[in-house]
PDB file of C-alpha atoms and ligand atoms in Angstrom:
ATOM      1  CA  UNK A   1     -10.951  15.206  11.347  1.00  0.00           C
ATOM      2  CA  UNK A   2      -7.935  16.917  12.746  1.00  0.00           C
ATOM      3  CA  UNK A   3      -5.571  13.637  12.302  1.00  0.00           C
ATOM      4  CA  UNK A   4      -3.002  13.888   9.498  1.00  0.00           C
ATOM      5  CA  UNK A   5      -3.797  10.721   7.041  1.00  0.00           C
ATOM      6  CA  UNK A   6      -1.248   8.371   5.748  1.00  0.00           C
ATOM      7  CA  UNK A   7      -2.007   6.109   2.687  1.00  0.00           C
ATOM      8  CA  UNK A   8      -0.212   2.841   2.939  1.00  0.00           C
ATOM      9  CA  UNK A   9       0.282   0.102   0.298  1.00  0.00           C
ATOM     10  CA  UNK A  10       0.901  -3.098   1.011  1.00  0.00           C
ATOM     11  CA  UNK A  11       0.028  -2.882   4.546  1.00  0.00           C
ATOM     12  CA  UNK A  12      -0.153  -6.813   4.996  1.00  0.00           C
ATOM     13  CA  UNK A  13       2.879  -7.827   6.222  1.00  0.00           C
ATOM     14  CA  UNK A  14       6.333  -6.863   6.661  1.00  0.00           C
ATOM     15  CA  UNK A  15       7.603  -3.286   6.340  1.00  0.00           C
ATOM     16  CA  UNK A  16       4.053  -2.080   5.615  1.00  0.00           C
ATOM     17  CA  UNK A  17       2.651  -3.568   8.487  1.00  0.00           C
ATOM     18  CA  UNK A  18       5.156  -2.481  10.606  1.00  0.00           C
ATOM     19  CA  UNK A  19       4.947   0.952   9.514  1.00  0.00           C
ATOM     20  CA  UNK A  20       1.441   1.241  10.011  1.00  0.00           C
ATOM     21  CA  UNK A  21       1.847   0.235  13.633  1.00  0.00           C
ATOM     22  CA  UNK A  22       4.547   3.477  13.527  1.00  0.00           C
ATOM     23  CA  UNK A  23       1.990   5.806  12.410  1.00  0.00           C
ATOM     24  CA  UNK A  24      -0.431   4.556  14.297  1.00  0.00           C
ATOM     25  CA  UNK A  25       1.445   5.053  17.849  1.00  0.00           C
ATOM     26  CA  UNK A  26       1.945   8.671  16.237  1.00  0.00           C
ATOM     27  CA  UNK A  27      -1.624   9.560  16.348  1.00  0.00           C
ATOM     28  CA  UNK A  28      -2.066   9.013  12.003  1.00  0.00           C
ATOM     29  CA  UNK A  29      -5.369   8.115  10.578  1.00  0.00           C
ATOM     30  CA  UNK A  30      -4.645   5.156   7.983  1.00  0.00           C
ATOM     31  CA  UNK A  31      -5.720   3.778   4.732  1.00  0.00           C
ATOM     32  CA  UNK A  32      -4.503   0.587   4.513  1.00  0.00           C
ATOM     33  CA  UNK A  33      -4.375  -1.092   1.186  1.00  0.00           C
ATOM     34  CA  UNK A  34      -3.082  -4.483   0.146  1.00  0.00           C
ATOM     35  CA  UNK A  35      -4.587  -7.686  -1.571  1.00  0.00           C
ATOM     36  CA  UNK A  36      -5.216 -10.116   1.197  1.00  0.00           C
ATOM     37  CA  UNK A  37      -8.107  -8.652   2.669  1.00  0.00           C
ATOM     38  CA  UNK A  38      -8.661 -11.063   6.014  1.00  0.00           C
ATOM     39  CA  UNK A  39      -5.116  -9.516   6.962  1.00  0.00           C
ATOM     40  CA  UNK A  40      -6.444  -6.164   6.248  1.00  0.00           C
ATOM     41  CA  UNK A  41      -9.361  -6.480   8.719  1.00  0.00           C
ATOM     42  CA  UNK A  42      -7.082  -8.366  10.979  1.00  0.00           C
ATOM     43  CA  UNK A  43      -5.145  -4.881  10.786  1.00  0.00           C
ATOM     44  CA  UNK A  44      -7.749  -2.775  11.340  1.00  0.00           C
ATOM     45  CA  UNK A  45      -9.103  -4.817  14.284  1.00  0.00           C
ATOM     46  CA  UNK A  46      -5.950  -3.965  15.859  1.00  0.00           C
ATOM     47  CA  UNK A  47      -5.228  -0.692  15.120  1.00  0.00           C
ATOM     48  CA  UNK A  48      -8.761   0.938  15.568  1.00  0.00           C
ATOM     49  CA  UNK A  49      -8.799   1.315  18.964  1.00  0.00           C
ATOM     50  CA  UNK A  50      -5.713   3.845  18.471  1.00  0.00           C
ATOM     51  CA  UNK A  51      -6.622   5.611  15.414  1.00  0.00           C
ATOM     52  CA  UNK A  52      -9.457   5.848  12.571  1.00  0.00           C
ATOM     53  CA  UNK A  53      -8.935   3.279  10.138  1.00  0.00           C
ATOM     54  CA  UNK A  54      -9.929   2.480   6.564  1.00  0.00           C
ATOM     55  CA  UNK A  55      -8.606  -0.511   4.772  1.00  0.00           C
ATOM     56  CA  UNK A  56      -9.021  -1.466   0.655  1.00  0.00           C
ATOM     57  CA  UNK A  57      -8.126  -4.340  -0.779  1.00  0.00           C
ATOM     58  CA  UNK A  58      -6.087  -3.165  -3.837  1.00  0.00           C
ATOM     59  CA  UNK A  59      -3.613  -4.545  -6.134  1.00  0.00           C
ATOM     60  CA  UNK A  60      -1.638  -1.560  -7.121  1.00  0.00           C
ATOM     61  CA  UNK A  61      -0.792  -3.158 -10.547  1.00  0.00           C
ATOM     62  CA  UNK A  62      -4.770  -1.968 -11.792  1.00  0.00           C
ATOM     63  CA  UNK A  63      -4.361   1.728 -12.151  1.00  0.00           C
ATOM     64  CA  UNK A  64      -8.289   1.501 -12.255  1.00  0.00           C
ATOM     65  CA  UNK A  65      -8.599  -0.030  -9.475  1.00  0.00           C
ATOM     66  CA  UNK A  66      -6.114   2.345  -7.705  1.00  0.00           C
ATOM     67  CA  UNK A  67      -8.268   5.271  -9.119  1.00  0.00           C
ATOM     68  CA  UNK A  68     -11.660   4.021  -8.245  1.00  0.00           C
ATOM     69  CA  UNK A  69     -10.590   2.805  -4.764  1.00  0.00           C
ATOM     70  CA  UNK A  70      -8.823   7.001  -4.291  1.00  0.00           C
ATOM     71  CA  UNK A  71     -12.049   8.298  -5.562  1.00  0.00           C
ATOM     72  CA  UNK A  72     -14.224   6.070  -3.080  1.00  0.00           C
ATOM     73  CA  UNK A  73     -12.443   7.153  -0.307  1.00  0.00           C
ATOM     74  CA  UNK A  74     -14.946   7.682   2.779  1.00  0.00           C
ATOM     75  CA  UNK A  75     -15.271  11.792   3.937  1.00  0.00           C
ATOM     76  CA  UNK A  76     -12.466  11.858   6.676  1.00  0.00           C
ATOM     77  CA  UNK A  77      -9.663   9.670   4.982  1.00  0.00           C
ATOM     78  CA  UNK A  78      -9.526  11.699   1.919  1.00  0.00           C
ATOM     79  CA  UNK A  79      -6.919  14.582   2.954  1.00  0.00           C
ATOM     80  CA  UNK A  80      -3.980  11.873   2.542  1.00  0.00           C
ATOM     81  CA  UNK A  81      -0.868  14.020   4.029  1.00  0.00           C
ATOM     82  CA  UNK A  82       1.683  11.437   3.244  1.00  0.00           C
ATOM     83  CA  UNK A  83       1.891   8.203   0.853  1.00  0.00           C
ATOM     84  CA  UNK A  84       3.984   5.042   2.186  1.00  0.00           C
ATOM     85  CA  UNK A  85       4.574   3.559  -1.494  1.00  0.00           C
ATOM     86  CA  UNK A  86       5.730  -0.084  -0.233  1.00  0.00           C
ATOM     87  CA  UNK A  87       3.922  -2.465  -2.104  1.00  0.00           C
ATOM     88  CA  UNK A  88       6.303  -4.867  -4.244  1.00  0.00           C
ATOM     89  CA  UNK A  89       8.402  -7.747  -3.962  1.00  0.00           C
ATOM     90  CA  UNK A  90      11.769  -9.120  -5.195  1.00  0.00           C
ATOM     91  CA  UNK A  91      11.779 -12.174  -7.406  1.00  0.00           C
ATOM     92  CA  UNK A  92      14.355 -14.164  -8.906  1.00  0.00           C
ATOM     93  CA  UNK A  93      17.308 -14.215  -6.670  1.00  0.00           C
ATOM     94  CA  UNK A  94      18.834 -16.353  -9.291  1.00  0.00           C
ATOM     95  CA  UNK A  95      21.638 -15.518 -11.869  1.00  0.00           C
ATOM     96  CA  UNK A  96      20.108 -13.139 -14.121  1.00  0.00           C
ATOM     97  CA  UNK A  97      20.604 -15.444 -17.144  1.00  0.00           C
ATOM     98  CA  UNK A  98      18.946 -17.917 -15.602  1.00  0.00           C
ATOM     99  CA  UNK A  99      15.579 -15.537 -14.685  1.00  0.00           C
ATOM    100  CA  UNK A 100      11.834 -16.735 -15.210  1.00  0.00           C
ATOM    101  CA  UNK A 101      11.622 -13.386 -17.350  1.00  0.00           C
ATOM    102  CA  UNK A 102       7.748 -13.766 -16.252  1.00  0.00           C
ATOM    103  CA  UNK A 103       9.307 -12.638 -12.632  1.00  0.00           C
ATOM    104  CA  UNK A 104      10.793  -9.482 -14.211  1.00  0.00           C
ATOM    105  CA  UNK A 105       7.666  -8.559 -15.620  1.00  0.00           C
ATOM    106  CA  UNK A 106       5.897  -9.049 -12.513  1.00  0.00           C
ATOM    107  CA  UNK A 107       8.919  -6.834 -10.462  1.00  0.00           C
ATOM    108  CA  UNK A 108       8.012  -4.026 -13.024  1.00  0.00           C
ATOM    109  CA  UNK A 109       4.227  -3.958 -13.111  1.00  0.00           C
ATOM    110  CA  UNK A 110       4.201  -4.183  -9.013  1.00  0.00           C
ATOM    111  CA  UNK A 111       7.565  -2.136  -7.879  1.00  0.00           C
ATOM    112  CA  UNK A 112       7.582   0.583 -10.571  1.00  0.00           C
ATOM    113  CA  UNK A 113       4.169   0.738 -12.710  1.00  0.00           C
ATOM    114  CA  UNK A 114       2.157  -0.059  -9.201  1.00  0.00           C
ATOM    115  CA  UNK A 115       4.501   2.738  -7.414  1.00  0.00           C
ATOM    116  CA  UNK A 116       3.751   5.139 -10.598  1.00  0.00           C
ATOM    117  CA  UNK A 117      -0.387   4.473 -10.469  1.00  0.00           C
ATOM    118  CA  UNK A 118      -0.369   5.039  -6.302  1.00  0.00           C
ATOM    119  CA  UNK A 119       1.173   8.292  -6.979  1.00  0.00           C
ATOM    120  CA  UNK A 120      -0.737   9.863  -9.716  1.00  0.00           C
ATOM    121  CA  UNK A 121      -4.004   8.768  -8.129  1.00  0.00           C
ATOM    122  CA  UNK A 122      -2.859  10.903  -4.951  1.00  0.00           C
ATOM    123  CA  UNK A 123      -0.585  13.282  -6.453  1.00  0.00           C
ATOM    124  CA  UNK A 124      -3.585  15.897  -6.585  1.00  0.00           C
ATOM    125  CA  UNK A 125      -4.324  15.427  -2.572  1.00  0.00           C
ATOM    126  CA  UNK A 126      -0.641  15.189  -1.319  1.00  0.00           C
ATOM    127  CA  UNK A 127       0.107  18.649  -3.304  1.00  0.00           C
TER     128      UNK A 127
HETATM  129  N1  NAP B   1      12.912  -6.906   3.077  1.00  0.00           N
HETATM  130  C1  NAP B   1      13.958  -6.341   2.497  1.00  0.00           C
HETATM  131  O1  NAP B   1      15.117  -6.599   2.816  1.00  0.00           O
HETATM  132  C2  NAP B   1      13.767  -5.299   1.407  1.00  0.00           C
HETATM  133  C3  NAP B   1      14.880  -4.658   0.895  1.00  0.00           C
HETATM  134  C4  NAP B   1      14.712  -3.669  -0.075  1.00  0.00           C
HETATM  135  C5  NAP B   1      13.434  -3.345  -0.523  1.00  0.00           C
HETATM  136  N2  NAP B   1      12.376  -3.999  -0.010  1.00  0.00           N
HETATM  137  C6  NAP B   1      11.059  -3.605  -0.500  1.00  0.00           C
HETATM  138  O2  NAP B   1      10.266  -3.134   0.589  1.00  0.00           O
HETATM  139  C7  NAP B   1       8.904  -3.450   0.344  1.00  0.00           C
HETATM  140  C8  NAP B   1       8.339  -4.282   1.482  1.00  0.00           C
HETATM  141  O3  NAP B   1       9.154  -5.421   1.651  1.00  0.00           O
HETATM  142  P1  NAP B   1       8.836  -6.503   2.768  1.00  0.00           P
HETATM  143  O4  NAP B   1      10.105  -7.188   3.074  1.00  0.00           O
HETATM  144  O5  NAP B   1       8.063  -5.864   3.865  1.00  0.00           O
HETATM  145  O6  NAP B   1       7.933  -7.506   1.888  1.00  0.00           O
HETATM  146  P2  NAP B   1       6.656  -8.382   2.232  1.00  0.00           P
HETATM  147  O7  NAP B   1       6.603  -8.720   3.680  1.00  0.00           O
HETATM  148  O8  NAP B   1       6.616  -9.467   1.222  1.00  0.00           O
HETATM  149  O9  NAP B   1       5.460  -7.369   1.944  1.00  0.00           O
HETATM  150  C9  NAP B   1       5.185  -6.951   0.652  1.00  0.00           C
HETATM  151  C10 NAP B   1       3.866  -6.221   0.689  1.00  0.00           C
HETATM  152  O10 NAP B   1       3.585  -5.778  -0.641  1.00  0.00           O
HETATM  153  C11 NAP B   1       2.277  -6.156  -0.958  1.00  0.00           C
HETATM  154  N3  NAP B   1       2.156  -6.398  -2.390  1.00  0.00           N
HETATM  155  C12 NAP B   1       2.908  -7.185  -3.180  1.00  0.00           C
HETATM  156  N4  NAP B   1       2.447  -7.156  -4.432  1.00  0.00           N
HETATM  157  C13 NAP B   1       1.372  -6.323  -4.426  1.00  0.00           C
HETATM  158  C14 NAP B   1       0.467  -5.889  -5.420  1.00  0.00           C
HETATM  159  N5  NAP B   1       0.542  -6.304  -6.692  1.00  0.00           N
HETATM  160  N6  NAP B   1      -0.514  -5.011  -5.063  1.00  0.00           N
HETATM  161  C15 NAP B   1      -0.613  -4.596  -3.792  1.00  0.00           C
HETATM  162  N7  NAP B   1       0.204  -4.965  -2.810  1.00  0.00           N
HETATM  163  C16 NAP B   1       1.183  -5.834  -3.127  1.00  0.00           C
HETATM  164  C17 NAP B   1       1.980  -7.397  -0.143  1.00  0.00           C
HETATM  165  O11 NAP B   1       0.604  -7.463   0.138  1.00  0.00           O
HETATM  166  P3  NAP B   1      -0.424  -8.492  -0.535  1.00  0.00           P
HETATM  167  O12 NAP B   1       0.334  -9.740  -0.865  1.00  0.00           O
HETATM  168  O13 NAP B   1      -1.471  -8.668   0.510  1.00  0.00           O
HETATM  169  O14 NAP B   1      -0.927  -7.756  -1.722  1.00  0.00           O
HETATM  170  C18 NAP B   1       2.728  -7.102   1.144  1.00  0.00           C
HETATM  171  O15 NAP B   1       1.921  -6.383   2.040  1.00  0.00           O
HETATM  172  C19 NAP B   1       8.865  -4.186  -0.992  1.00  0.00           C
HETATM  173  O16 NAP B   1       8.584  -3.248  -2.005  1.00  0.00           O
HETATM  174  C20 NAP B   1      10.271  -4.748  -1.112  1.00  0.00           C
HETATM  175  O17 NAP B   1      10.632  -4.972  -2.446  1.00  0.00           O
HETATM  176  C21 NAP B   1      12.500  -4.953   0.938  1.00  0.00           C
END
């Protein structure tokens, strides 16, 4: 496959989504990751008729998930030129001293330890 690949987490909605439109008006093949799989296919549905598509349901939170779904990539989505790292969220817009500390947790495991499992998974293929 001649296409460069992008990797994209959360994919689902918002920025991701949007930016795999982007890349898919570019002429990228995609591999679309995100938990909420029947707006994954929905996705794909959409976007296939532009571009090869693969889609995994992943929460980036599992590093072994992240690893197993890398490694199970199909033969033509596993060159990944560039990774889209946009999974997370933003809890607790309240005072801080007044924070579910549950919510900070859940900010770190998805925004920074989810960010720092994507990359090392792919780290090898984007170098
Ligand atoms: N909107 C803003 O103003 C703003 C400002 C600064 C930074 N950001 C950051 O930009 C990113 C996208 O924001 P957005 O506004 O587009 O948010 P959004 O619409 O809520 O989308 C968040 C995406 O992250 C995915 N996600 C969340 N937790 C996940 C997990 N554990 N594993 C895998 N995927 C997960 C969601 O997919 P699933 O639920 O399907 O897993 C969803 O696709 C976030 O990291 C956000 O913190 C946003």
């Amino acid at each position: 496959m001649n296409r460069k690949i992008a990797f994209i987490t959360g994919a689902t909605s918002g920025f991701g989504r949007a930016t795999a439109r982007r890349f898919a008006e570019a002429g990228w093949a995609l591999v679309l990751t995100g938990r909420r799989s029947e707006r994954l296919r929905a996705l794909e549905e959409e976007l296939a008729s532009q571009v090869p598509v693969h889609v995994g349901t992943l929460d980036v939170r599992d590093a072994e998930a992240v690893k197993t779904l890398v490694a199970g990539l199909p033969e033509g989505f596993r060159a990944i030129r560039c990774l889209v790292n946009n999974a997370g969220l933003a809890l607790a817009p309240e005072p801080a001293q007044k924070v579910d500390l549950q919510d900070w947790h859940t900010m770190i495991d998805t925004n920074i330890t989810g960010l720092v499992n994507v990359t090392h998974a792919l780290l090898p293929t984007l170098i």
